[in-house]
Amino acid sequence: MTDKNNKRLFKVAPLATAIAASLFTVNASAVEWHGYARSGIGMSDNGDQQCINKQAVGRLGNECETYAELDLQQELFNRDGKTFKVETMLSYKSNQDGDYEALNSEDDEIALRQMNVQAKGVLGFAPEATLWAGKRYYQRHDIHHLDLFYWDVSGPGAGIEGIDAGAGKFSAAWTRGYGNINILDFRYSGIQVGASSLEVGLDLAKPRLTDAQKDAGAADDLSTLFTAELSTPIMDGFNKIVFQYGTEGYASPMRNFGGGQWNGTLDKGGKGFRLIDWGVVKPSANIELSYAAMYGVFEDDDMNDDSSFYSISARPAYKWSDYMRTYLEVGYFAADDDGVDSQLDKITIAQAWSAGPSFWARPEIRVFASYINDGEGTPFEGGEDSVLNFGVQMEAWW
């Protein structure tokens, strides 16, 4: 071993000792392990299983990858009503091609999704609020059966959430989804409107340009996204009505299935809105239903580019017992993108075994058959306009 390596060793040793000591002094039972995973095997009537646009027509029988998120959380301090918690999460994805899949190829990847600290009770003016900083999944709103996150500004950031403010709670955050786009996110939630609950939010996104980008004439207009969501309990479940209006870089996501992230494909001159009605209900003791309907419009006067879309989907489940159920998922999507039409429909039937009677009960194992048809194009293997998939999939969260 060289002198240089010896010096490195002596520098690292105290740090390693401190980390090891802290690990052994922490109560292991206090470590929280959370996660999500899906994986399986599939084939089609024309080769491998083929998947397309699950946010438009539904994800059941329309997911071709292994994907997982592994999350660890630890409360490191709890004294006098003040707590500090650290959280970290890794995600990984592979194409389910075979036994050994290295997570360093173009199609297989591993990613750092969360690394943050959350402190509660430390703000004198709002002891009920949480102060946080780091990389975080931040107050995401999604439709599960579509795997659609329609309001999501996650990423590195900092903020304060859950400040008691009159009829609701106020939260503010500074995040960055990608590149040099900074987002200010303001939300006011928990406003009671009869039996319903209202949440409203405003996102402001603006690129932070370098001198070279300014010299090249890159646009840095302020983009705005307004969101209002009304949640109502119905039929042992809930219904949510969502309205979103976006300008500039927030306009383009309104014409499809974007979330709360700024879209650089259009950073000036645009406006758009989106309406969503979705929910999960229980019409009878043995039937549960997840459903969604969406309509979006986008306009760009400068580019003379107008488009619109609508989508409708549903996943009813019939429970034969507390542990076995049958799913039927149907979806239809149509769009007019500046005179170019697109259309997609899907129907899936699946037999599933779940860890309990609830629609949300997981883990779950499903055997499925899924038919997907493109009414305007030929996107599938061999230039076909439709595909029939078969397979088995597991899904779990904990």
Tab-separated table of C-alpha atoms in Angstrom:
chain	number	residue	atom	x	y	z
A	1	MET	CA	0.000	0.000	0.000
A	2	THR	CA	1.434	3.411	-0.966
A	3	ASP	CA	1.759	6.426	1.336
A	4	LYS	CA	-0.968	8.131	-0.695
A	5	ASN	CA	-3.364	5.255	-0.095
A	6	ASN	CA	-2.428	5.217	3.606
A	7	LYS	CA	-3.346	8.890	3.877
A	8	ARG	CA	-6.697	8.221	2.202
A	9	LEU	CA	-7.349	5.331	4.579
A	10	PHE	CA	-6.651	7.402	7.694
A	11	LYS	CA	-8.902	10.185	6.397
A	12	VAL	CA	-11.804	7.801	5.701
A	13	ALA	CA	-11.469	5.708	8.861
A	14	PRO	CA	-12.893	8.268	11.350
A	15	LEU	CA	-15.885	8.911	9.074
A	16	ALA	CA	-16.553	5.193	8.656
A	17	THR	CA	-16.273	4.687	12.432
A	18	ALA	CA	-18.733	7.497	13.103
A	19	ILE	CA	-21.236	6.123	10.589
A	20	ALA	CA	-20.946	2.613	11.992
A	21	ALA	CA	-21.374	3.888	15.547
A	22	SER	CA	-24.499	5.828	14.600
A	23	LEU	CA	-25.989	2.805	12.883
A	24	PHE	CA	-25.460	0.571	15.887
A	25	THR	CA	-26.968	3.139	18.272
A	26	VAL	CA	-30.159	3.496	16.216
A	27	ASN	CA	-33.060	1.224	17.119
A	28	ALA	CA	-33.378	-0.988	14.031
A	29	SER	CA	-37.124	-1.482	14.631
A	30	ALA	CA	-37.638	2.250	14.008
A	31	VAL	CA	-36.432	2.001	10.404
A	32	GLU	CA	-39.388	2.176	8.012
A	33	TRP	CA	-39.193	0.299	4.726
A	34	HIS	CA	-41.682	1.297	2.058
A	35	GLY	CA	-41.844	0.539	-1.617
A	36	TYR	CA	-43.641	-0.253	-4.835
A	37	ALA	CA	-42.983	-2.990	-7.395
A	38	ARG	CA	-44.432	-4.556	-10.510
A	39	SER	CA	-43.038	-7.353	-12.652
A	40	GLY	CA	-44.140	-10.303	-14.716
A	41	ILE	CA	-43.973	-12.080	-18.036
A	42	GLY	CA	-45.919	-11.597	-21.247
A	43	MET	CA	-46.197	-12.350	-24.946
A	44	SER	CA	-48.371	-11.313	-27.864
A	45	ASP	CA	-49.860	-12.817	-30.991
A	46	ASN	CA	-46.881	-11.289	-32.811
A	47	GLY	CA	-43.824	-11.840	-30.636
A	48	ASP	CA	-43.111	-10.095	-27.342
A	49	GLN	CA	-45.725	-8.300	-25.285
A	50	GLN	CA	-46.314	-4.828	-26.769
A	51	CYS	CA	-47.420	-1.851	-24.682
A	52	ILE	CA	-48.540	1.659	-25.629
A	53	ASN	CA	-49.799	4.861	-23.964
A	54	LYS	CA	-51.161	3.438	-20.714
A	55	GLN	CA	-52.015	6.938	-19.452
A	56	ALA	CA	-54.609	7.141	-22.236
A	57	VAL	CA	-56.285	3.718	-22.143
A	58	GLY	CA	-55.201	2.015	-18.903
A	59	ARG	CA	-52.242	0.121	-17.500
A	60	LEU	CA	-53.734	-3.341	-16.818
A	61	GLY	CA	-52.184	-5.759	-19.326
A	62	ASN	CA	-50.319	-2.782	-20.803
A	63	GLU	CA	-47.059	-2.719	-18.838
A	64	CYS	CA	-44.012	-4.424	-20.307
A	65	GLU	CA	-41.305	-3.690	-17.736
A	66	THR	CA	-40.133	-4.540	-14.255
A	67	TYR	CA	-40.220	-1.425	-12.095
A	68	ALA	CA	-39.615	-0.929	-8.387
A	69	GLU	CA	-39.110	1.815	-5.813
A	70	LEU	CA	-37.331	1.015	-2.544
A	71	ASP	CA	-37.731	3.623	0.191
A	72	LEU	CA	-36.059	3.816	3.616
A	73	GLN	CA	-37.102	6.289	6.317
A	74	GLN	CA	-35.700	6.853	9.792
A	75	GLU	CA	-36.763	9.240	12.532
A	76	LEU	CA	-33.420	10.417	13.889
A	77	PHE	CA	-34.649	12.860	16.535
A	78	ASN	CA	-37.794	13.141	18.667
A	79	ARG	CA	-37.778	15.480	21.640
A	80	ASP	CA	-40.109	18.133	23.062
A	81	GLY	CA	-42.526	17.795	20.154
A	82	LYS	CA	-39.808	18.259	17.571
A	83	THR	CA	-38.892	15.519	15.077
A	84	PHE	CA	-36.350	15.063	12.295
A	85	LYS	CA	-36.742	12.299	9.705
A	86	VAL	CA	-34.441	11.317	6.845
A	87	GLU	CA	-35.740	9.539	3.728
A	88	THR	CA	-34.042	8.018	0.709
A	89	MET	CA	-35.382	6.091	-2.291
A	90	LEU	CA	-33.905	4.285	-5.271
A	91	SER	CA	-35.925	3.142	-8.275
A	92	TYR	CA	-34.961	0.659	-10.957
A	93	LYS	CA	-36.424	-0.468	-14.264
A	94	SER	CA	-35.703	-3.299	-16.674
A	95	ASN	CA	-37.334	-4.643	-19.827
A	96	GLN	CA	-38.008	-8.164	-18.491
A	97	ASP	CA	-35.899	-9.586	-21.329
A	98	GLY	CA	-34.344	-12.423	-19.361
A	99	ASP	CA	-32.645	-13.651	-16.216
A	100	TYR	CA	-29.682	-11.297	-15.819
A	101	GLU	CA	-30.370	-7.660	-16.697
A	102	ALA	CA	-27.630	-5.175	-15.852
A	103	LEU	CA	-29.076	-1.843	-14.777
A	104	ASN	CA	-26.585	0.225	-16.752
A	105	SER	CA	-27.854	-0.145	-20.315
A	106	GLU	CA	-29.946	2.224	-22.395
A	107	ASP	CA	-33.198	0.439	-21.541
A	108	ASP	CA	-32.411	-0.697	-17.980
A	109	GLU	CA	-31.695	1.901	-15.337
A	110	ILE	CA	-31.391	2.757	-11.672
A	111	ALA	CA	-32.211	6.223	-10.346
A	112	LEU	CA	-32.089	8.242	-7.141
A	113	ARG	CA	-35.653	9.462	-6.582
A	114	GLN	CA	-35.621	10.751	-3.005
A	115	MET	CA	-33.057	11.985	-0.476
A	116	ASN	CA	-34.469	14.475	2.003
A	117	VAL	CA	-34.866	15.553	5.610
A	118	GLN	CA	-38.262	16.485	7.065
A	119	ALA	CA	-38.458	18.429	10.340
A	120	LYS	CA	-41.693	18.970	12.258
A	121	GLY	CA	-42.382	21.225	15.233
A	122	VAL	CA	-39.311	23.394	14.668
A	123	LEU	CA	-41.058	26.508	13.318
A	124	GLY	CA	-42.180	28.738	16.168
A	125	PHE	CA	-44.860	30.488	14.112
A	126	ALA	CA	-46.261	27.156	12.806
A	127	PRO	CA	-45.290	24.177	15.002
A	128	GLU	CA	-47.782	21.983	13.145
A	129	ALA	CA	-45.964	22.483	9.823
A	130	THR	CA	-43.182	20.436	8.228
A	131	LEU	CA	-39.945	22.063	7.085
A	132	TRP	CA	-38.145	20.007	4.462
A	133	ALA	CA	-35.208	20.093	2.073
A	134	GLY	CA	-33.688	17.694	-0.435
A	135	LYS	CA	-34.938	15.504	-3.268
A	136	ARG	CA	-38.548	14.461	-2.664
A	137	TYR	CA	-41.810	13.118	-4.035
A	138	TYR	CA	-43.858	16.208	-3.237
A	139	GLN	CA	-47.647	16.021	-2.779
A	140	ARG	CA	-48.204	14.026	-5.959
A	141	HIS	CA	-51.729	13.604	-7.361
A	142	ASP	CA	-52.315	10.551	-9.557
A	143	ILE	CA	-54.868	8.202	-11.109
A	144	HIS	CA	-53.667	4.719	-10.241
A	145	HIS	CA	-55.282	2.634	-12.989
A	146	LEU	CA	-53.696	4.966	-15.591
A	147	ASP	CA	-50.356	5.443	-13.804
A	148	LEU	CA	-50.970	9.138	-14.499
A	149	PHE	CA	-49.509	11.845	-12.250
A	150	TYR	CA	-51.484	14.905	-13.283
A	151	TRP	CA	-50.071	17.233	-10.593
A	152	ASP	CA	-46.468	16.510	-9.701
A	153	VAL	CA	-43.595	18.941	-9.118
A	154	SER	CA	-41.258	16.412	-7.491
A	155	GLY	CA	-37.500	16.827	-7.568
A	156	PRO	CA	-34.775	18.553	-5.584
A	157	GLY	CA	-36.197	21.372	-3.526
A	158	ALA	CA	-37.204	22.830	-0.182
A	159	GLY	CA	-40.382	24.028	1.418
A	160	ILE	CA	-42.844	24.326	4.267
A	161	GLU	CA	-46.053	22.308	4.191
A	162	GLY	CA	-49.141	22.058	6.345
A	163	ILE	CA	-49.356	25.561	7.864
A	164	ASP	CA	-52.740	26.090	9.535
A	165	ALA	CA	-54.297	29.018	7.681
A	166	GLY	CA	-57.952	29.728	8.287
A	167	ALA	CA	-60.199	27.182	6.621
A	168	GLY	CA	-57.344	25.031	5.301
A	169	LYS	CA	-53.627	24.391	5.228
A	170	PHE	CA	-51.042	26.318	3.228
A	171	SER	CA	-47.885	24.845	1.680
A	172	ALA	CA	-45.077	26.468	-0.306
A	173	ALA	CA	-42.127	24.860	-2.082
A	174	TRP	CA	-39.277	25.581	-4.477
A	175	THR	CA	-38.467	22.601	-6.704
A	176	ARG	CA	-36.732	21.751	-9.966
A	177	GLY	CA	-37.967	18.940	-12.185
A	178	TYR	CA	-35.165	18.981	-14.732
A	179	GLY	CA	-32.555	21.212	-16.286
A	180	ASN	CA	-32.546	24.785	-15.103
A	181	ILE	CA	-36.316	25.206	-14.679
A	182	ASN	CA	-37.155	26.506	-11.205
A	183	ILE	CA	-40.703	25.992	-9.922
A	184	LEU	CA	-42.480	27.836	-7.108
A	185	ASP	CA	-45.422	25.769	-5.868
A	186	PHE	CA	-48.180	27.203	-3.638
A	187	ARG	CA	-51.091	25.101	-2.354
A	188	TYR	CA	-54.094	25.660	-0.107
A	189	SER	CA	-55.840	22.417	0.841
A	190	GLY	CA	-58.519	21.006	3.110
A	191	ILE	CA	-61.117	23.701	2.385
A	192	GLN	CA	-64.502	22.233	3.301
A	193	VAL	CA	-67.248	22.816	0.729
A	194	GLY	CA	-70.236	20.999	2.164
A	195	ALA	CA	-69.288	17.326	2.266
A	196	SER	CA	-66.466	17.934	-0.219
A	197	SER	CA	-62.872	19.099	0.205
A	198	LEU	CA	-61.257	21.659	-2.103
A	199	GLU	CA	-57.567	22.108	-2.896
A	200	VAL	CA	-56.217	24.909	-5.077
A	201	GLY	CA	-52.670	25.517	-6.232
A	202	LEU	CA	-50.498	27.783	-8.342
A	203	ASP	CA	-47.208	26.769	-9.940
A	204	LEU	CA	-44.815	29.336	-11.399
A	205	ALA	CA	-41.987	28.023	-13.584
A	206	LYS	CA	-39.159	30.035	-15.086
A	207	PRO	CA	-35.887	28.992	-16.725
A	208	ARG	CA	-32.691	30.315	-15.169
A	209	LEU	CA	-30.638	31.010	-18.272
A	210	THR	CA	-26.881	31.077	-18.549
A	211	ASP	CA	-25.159	33.906	-20.419
A	212	ALA	CA	-24.625	31.571	-23.378
A	213	GLN	CA	-28.334	30.696	-23.472
A	214	LYS	CA	-29.278	34.364	-23.340
A	215	ASP	CA	-26.909	35.145	-26.202
A	216	ALA	CA	-28.511	32.324	-28.212
A	217	GLY	CA	-31.954	33.865	-27.712
A	218	ALA	CA	-33.422	31.134	-25.498
A	219	ALA	CA	-36.846	32.020	-24.107
A	220	ASP	CA	-37.296	32.479	-20.372
A	221	ASP	CA	-40.937	33.559	-20.123
A	222	LEU	CA	-42.766	32.856	-16.866
A	223	SER	CA	-45.102	29.858	-17.127
A	224	THR	CA	-48.112	29.418	-14.837
A	225	LEU	CA	-50.224	26.408	-13.909
A	226	PHE	CA	-53.433	26.783	-11.891
A	227	THR	CA	-55.013	23.644	-10.417
A	228	ALA	CA	-58.276	23.168	-8.512
A	229	GLU	CA	-59.392	19.771	-7.207
A	230	LEU	CA	-62.724	19.012	-5.517
A	231	SER	CA	-62.865	15.673	-3.657
A	232	THR	CA	-66.210	14.205	-2.625
A	233	PRO	CA	-66.884	10.981	-0.680
A	234	ILE	CA	-69.425	8.805	-2.524
A	235	MET	CA	-70.422	5.115	-2.537
A	236	ASP	CA	-67.824	4.041	0.063
A	237	GLY	CA	-65.149	5.717	-2.054
A	238	PHE	CA	-64.466	9.099	-3.624
A	239	ASN	CA	-64.849	11.228	-6.735
A	240	LYS	CA	-62.395	13.959	-7.771
A	241	ILE	CA	-63.086	16.765	-10.230
A	242	VAL	CA	-59.915	18.520	-11.419
A	243	PHE	CA	-59.486	21.693	-13.464
A	244	GLN	CA	-56.064	22.820	-14.691
A	245	TYR	CA	-55.089	25.861	-16.759
A	246	GLY	CA	-51.542	26.359	-18.048
A	247	THR	CA	-49.668	29.022	-19.982
A	248	GLU	CA	-46.353	29.063	-21.872
A	249	GLY	CA	-44.320	25.985	-20.888
A	250	TYR	CA	-47.268	24.709	-18.844
A	251	ALA	CA	-49.654	24.856	-21.821
A	252	SER	CA	-48.366	21.882	-23.800
A	253	PRO	CA	-48.865	19.294	-20.994
A	254	MET	CA	-52.573	20.182	-20.949
A	255	ARG	CA	-53.082	18.618	-24.390
A	256	ASN	CA	-51.880	15.217	-23.257
A	257	PHE	CA	-50.932	13.550	-19.990
A	258	GLY	CA	-48.264	15.812	-18.535
A	259	GLY	CA	-48.018	16.586	-14.835
A	260	GLY	CA	-46.732	19.655	-13.059
A	261	GLN	CA	-43.427	19.817	-14.912
A	262	TRP	CA	-42.597	22.597	-17.359
A	263	ASN	CA	-42.422	21.450	-20.996
A	264	GLY	CA	-39.661	23.065	-23.031
A	265	THR	CA	-41.226	22.097	-26.373
A	266	LEU	CA	-43.383	25.193	-26.028
A	267	ASP	CA	-42.058	27.998	-23.870
A	268	LYS	CA	-43.990	30.979	-25.207
A	269	GLY	CA	-47.285	31.941	-26.770
A	270	GLY	CA	-49.405	29.000	-25.623
A	271	LYS	CA	-52.331	28.330	-23.327
A	272	GLY	CA	-54.292	25.219	-22.484
A	273	PHE	CA	-56.670	23.647	-20.011
A	274	ARG	CA	-57.608	20.168	-18.845
A	275	LEU	CA	-60.681	18.722	-17.104
A	276	ILE	CA	-60.475	15.430	-15.211
A	277	ASP	CA	-63.226	13.486	-13.442
A	278	TRP	CA	-62.064	10.322	-11.721
A	279	GLY	CA	-62.631	8.183	-8.679
A	280	VAL	CA	-62.870	4.792	-7.018
A	281	VAL	CA	-66.281	3.657	-5.743
A	282	LYS	CA	-67.978	0.548	-4.349
A	283	PRO	CA	-71.474	0.179	-5.870
A	284	SER	CA	-72.130	-3.125	-4.064
A	285	ALA	CA	-70.518	-5.526	-1.624
A	286	ASN	CA	-68.790	-7.481	-4.410
A	287	ILE	CA	-68.135	-4.767	-7.007
A	288	GLU	CA	-65.596	-1.934	-6.992
A	289	LEU	CA	-64.855	0.471	-9.827
A	290	SER	CA	-62.025	2.830	-10.752
A	291	TYR	CA	-62.844	5.273	-13.557
A	292	ALA	CA	-61.515	8.391	-15.266
A	293	ALA	CA	-62.647	10.844	-17.945
A	294	MET	CA	-60.414	13.615	-19.333
A	295	TYR	CA	-60.697	16.434	-21.824
A	296	GLY	CA	-57.880	18.798	-22.787
A	297	VAL	CA	-57.403	21.732	-25.168
A	298	PHE	CA	-54.218	23.492	-26.270
A	299	GLU	CA	-53.862	26.682	-28.319
A	300	ASP	CA	-50.793	28.446	-29.681
A	301	ASP	CA	-51.739	31.616	-31.534
A	302	ASP	CA	-48.138	32.398	-32.499
A	303	MET	CA	-47.592	29.023	-34.179
A	304	ASN	CA	-51.218	28.564	-35.327
A	305	ASP	CA	-51.195	25.192	-33.568
A	306	ASP	CA	-54.394	23.926	-31.925
A	307	SER	CA	-55.092	20.500	-30.501
A	308	SER	CA	-57.531	18.687	-28.246
A	309	PHE	CA	-58.058	15.228	-26.801
A	310	TYR	CA	-60.441	13.206	-24.702
A	311	SER	CA	-60.010	9.933	-22.874
A	312	ILE	CA	-62.318	7.649	-20.925
A	313	SER	CA	-61.403	4.504	-19.010
A	314	ALA	CA	-62.772	2.208	-16.325
A	315	ARG	CA	-61.624	-0.795	-14.311
A	316	PRO	CA	-64.491	-2.645	-12.571
A	317	ALA	CA	-63.639	-5.558	-10.277
A	318	TYR	CA	-65.918	-8.383	-9.155
A	319	LYS	CA	-64.842	-10.076	-5.917
A	320	TRP	CA	-65.469	-13.812	-5.733
A	321	SER	CA	-63.958	-13.891	-2.255
A	322	ASP	CA	-61.746	-11.744	-0.036
A	323	TYR	CA	-58.729	-12.980	-1.985
A	324	MET	CA	-59.880	-13.553	-5.586
A	325	ARG	CA	-61.380	-11.128	-8.094
A	326	THR	CA	-61.972	-10.628	-11.823
A	327	TYR	CA	-61.050	-7.363	-13.551
A	328	LEU	CA	-62.327	-5.844	-16.774
A	329	GLU	CA	-60.453	-2.728	-17.902
A	330	VAL	CA	-61.578	-0.702	-20.915
A	331	GLY	CA	-60.167	2.522	-22.326
A	332	TYR	CA	-60.699	4.836	-25.288
A	333	PHE	CA	-58.613	7.824	-26.425
A	334	ALA	CA	-58.993	10.240	-29.345
A	335	ALA	CA	-57.066	13.382	-30.262
A	336	ASP	CA	-56.876	16.043	-32.951
A	337	ASP	CA	-53.379	17.527	-33.039
A	338	ASP	CA	-53.504	20.420	-35.496
A	339	GLY	CA	-55.491	18.350	-37.998
A	340	VAL	CA	-53.721	15.032	-37.351
A	341	ASP	CA	-56.113	12.509	-35.790
A	342	SER	CA	-55.181	9.699	-33.424
A	343	GLN	CA	-57.323	7.049	-31.783
A	344	LEU	CA	-56.601	4.175	-29.410
A	345	ASP	CA	-58.758	1.667	-27.561
A	346	LYS	CA	-58.044	-1.240	-25.223
A	347	ILE	CA	-59.904	-3.996	-23.429
A	348	THR	CA	-58.342	-6.247	-20.797
A	349	ILE	CA	-59.712	-9.106	-18.734
A	350	ALA	CA	-57.760	-10.437	-15.782
A	351	GLN	CA	-58.129	-12.934	-12.961
A	352	ALA	CA	-56.379	-11.752	-9.792
A	353	TRP	CA	-55.480	-12.969	-6.316
A	354	SER	CA	-54.973	-10.210	-3.722
A	355	ALA	CA	-53.953	-9.879	-0.081
A	356	GLY	CA	-57.408	-8.775	1.045
A	357	PRO	CA	-60.812	-7.611	-0.219
A	358	SER	CA	-60.108	-3.906	-0.875
A	359	PHE	CA	-59.566	-2.486	-4.362
A	360	TRP	CA	-56.234	-1.228	-2.996
A	361	ALA	CA	-55.183	-4.544	-1.442
A	362	ARG	CA	-51.669	-5.595	-2.452
A	363	PRO	CA	-49.621	-7.700	-3.173
A	364	GLU	CA	-51.629	-8.961	-6.141
A	365	ILE	CA	-50.975	-11.533	-8.875
A	366	ARG	CA	-52.927	-11.266	-12.153
A	367	VAL	CA	-53.354	-13.438	-15.224
A	368	PHE	CA	-54.472	-11.240	-18.119
A	369	ALA	CA	-55.432	-11.052	-21.775
A	370	SER	CA	-55.405	-7.606	-23.407
A	371	TYR	CA	-56.434	-6.362	-26.859
A	372	ILE	CA	-55.166	-2.941	-28.024
A	373	ASN	CA	-56.224	-1.293	-31.289
A	374	ASP	CA	-54.942	1.861	-32.988
A	375	GLY	CA	-57.666	3.386	-35.156
A	376	GLU	CA	-55.396	5.759	-37.078
A	377	GLY	CA	-51.917	4.216	-37.231
A	378	THR	CA	-49.828	1.036	-37.285
A	379	PRO	CA	-47.550	1.313	-34.222
A	380	PHE	CA	-47.184	-2.374	-33.428
A	381	GLU	CA	-44.649	-4.986	-34.529
A	382	GLY	CA	-44.729	-5.715	-38.256
A	383	GLY	CA	-46.718	-2.561	-39.047
A	384	GLU	CA	-49.888	-3.924	-37.444
A	385	ASP	CA	-52.654	-1.701	-36.110
A	386	SER	CA	-53.584	-3.997	-33.218
A	387	VAL	CA	-52.073	-6.499	-30.804
A	388	LEU	CA	-53.303	-9.230	-28.465
A	389	ASN	CA	-51.223	-9.618	-25.295
A	390	PHE	CA	-51.193	-12.432	-22.736
A	391	GLY	CA	-49.299	-12.577	-19.480
A	392	VAL	CA	-48.987	-12.716	-15.724
A	393	GLN	CA	-48.078	-9.723	-13.548
A	394	MET	CA	-47.515	-9.000	-9.876
A	395	GLU	CA	-47.956	-5.635	-8.197
A	396	ALA	CA	-47.094	-4.732	-4.620
A	397	TRP	CA	-46.738	-1.746	-2.339
A	398	TRP	CA	-45.873	-1.579	1.309
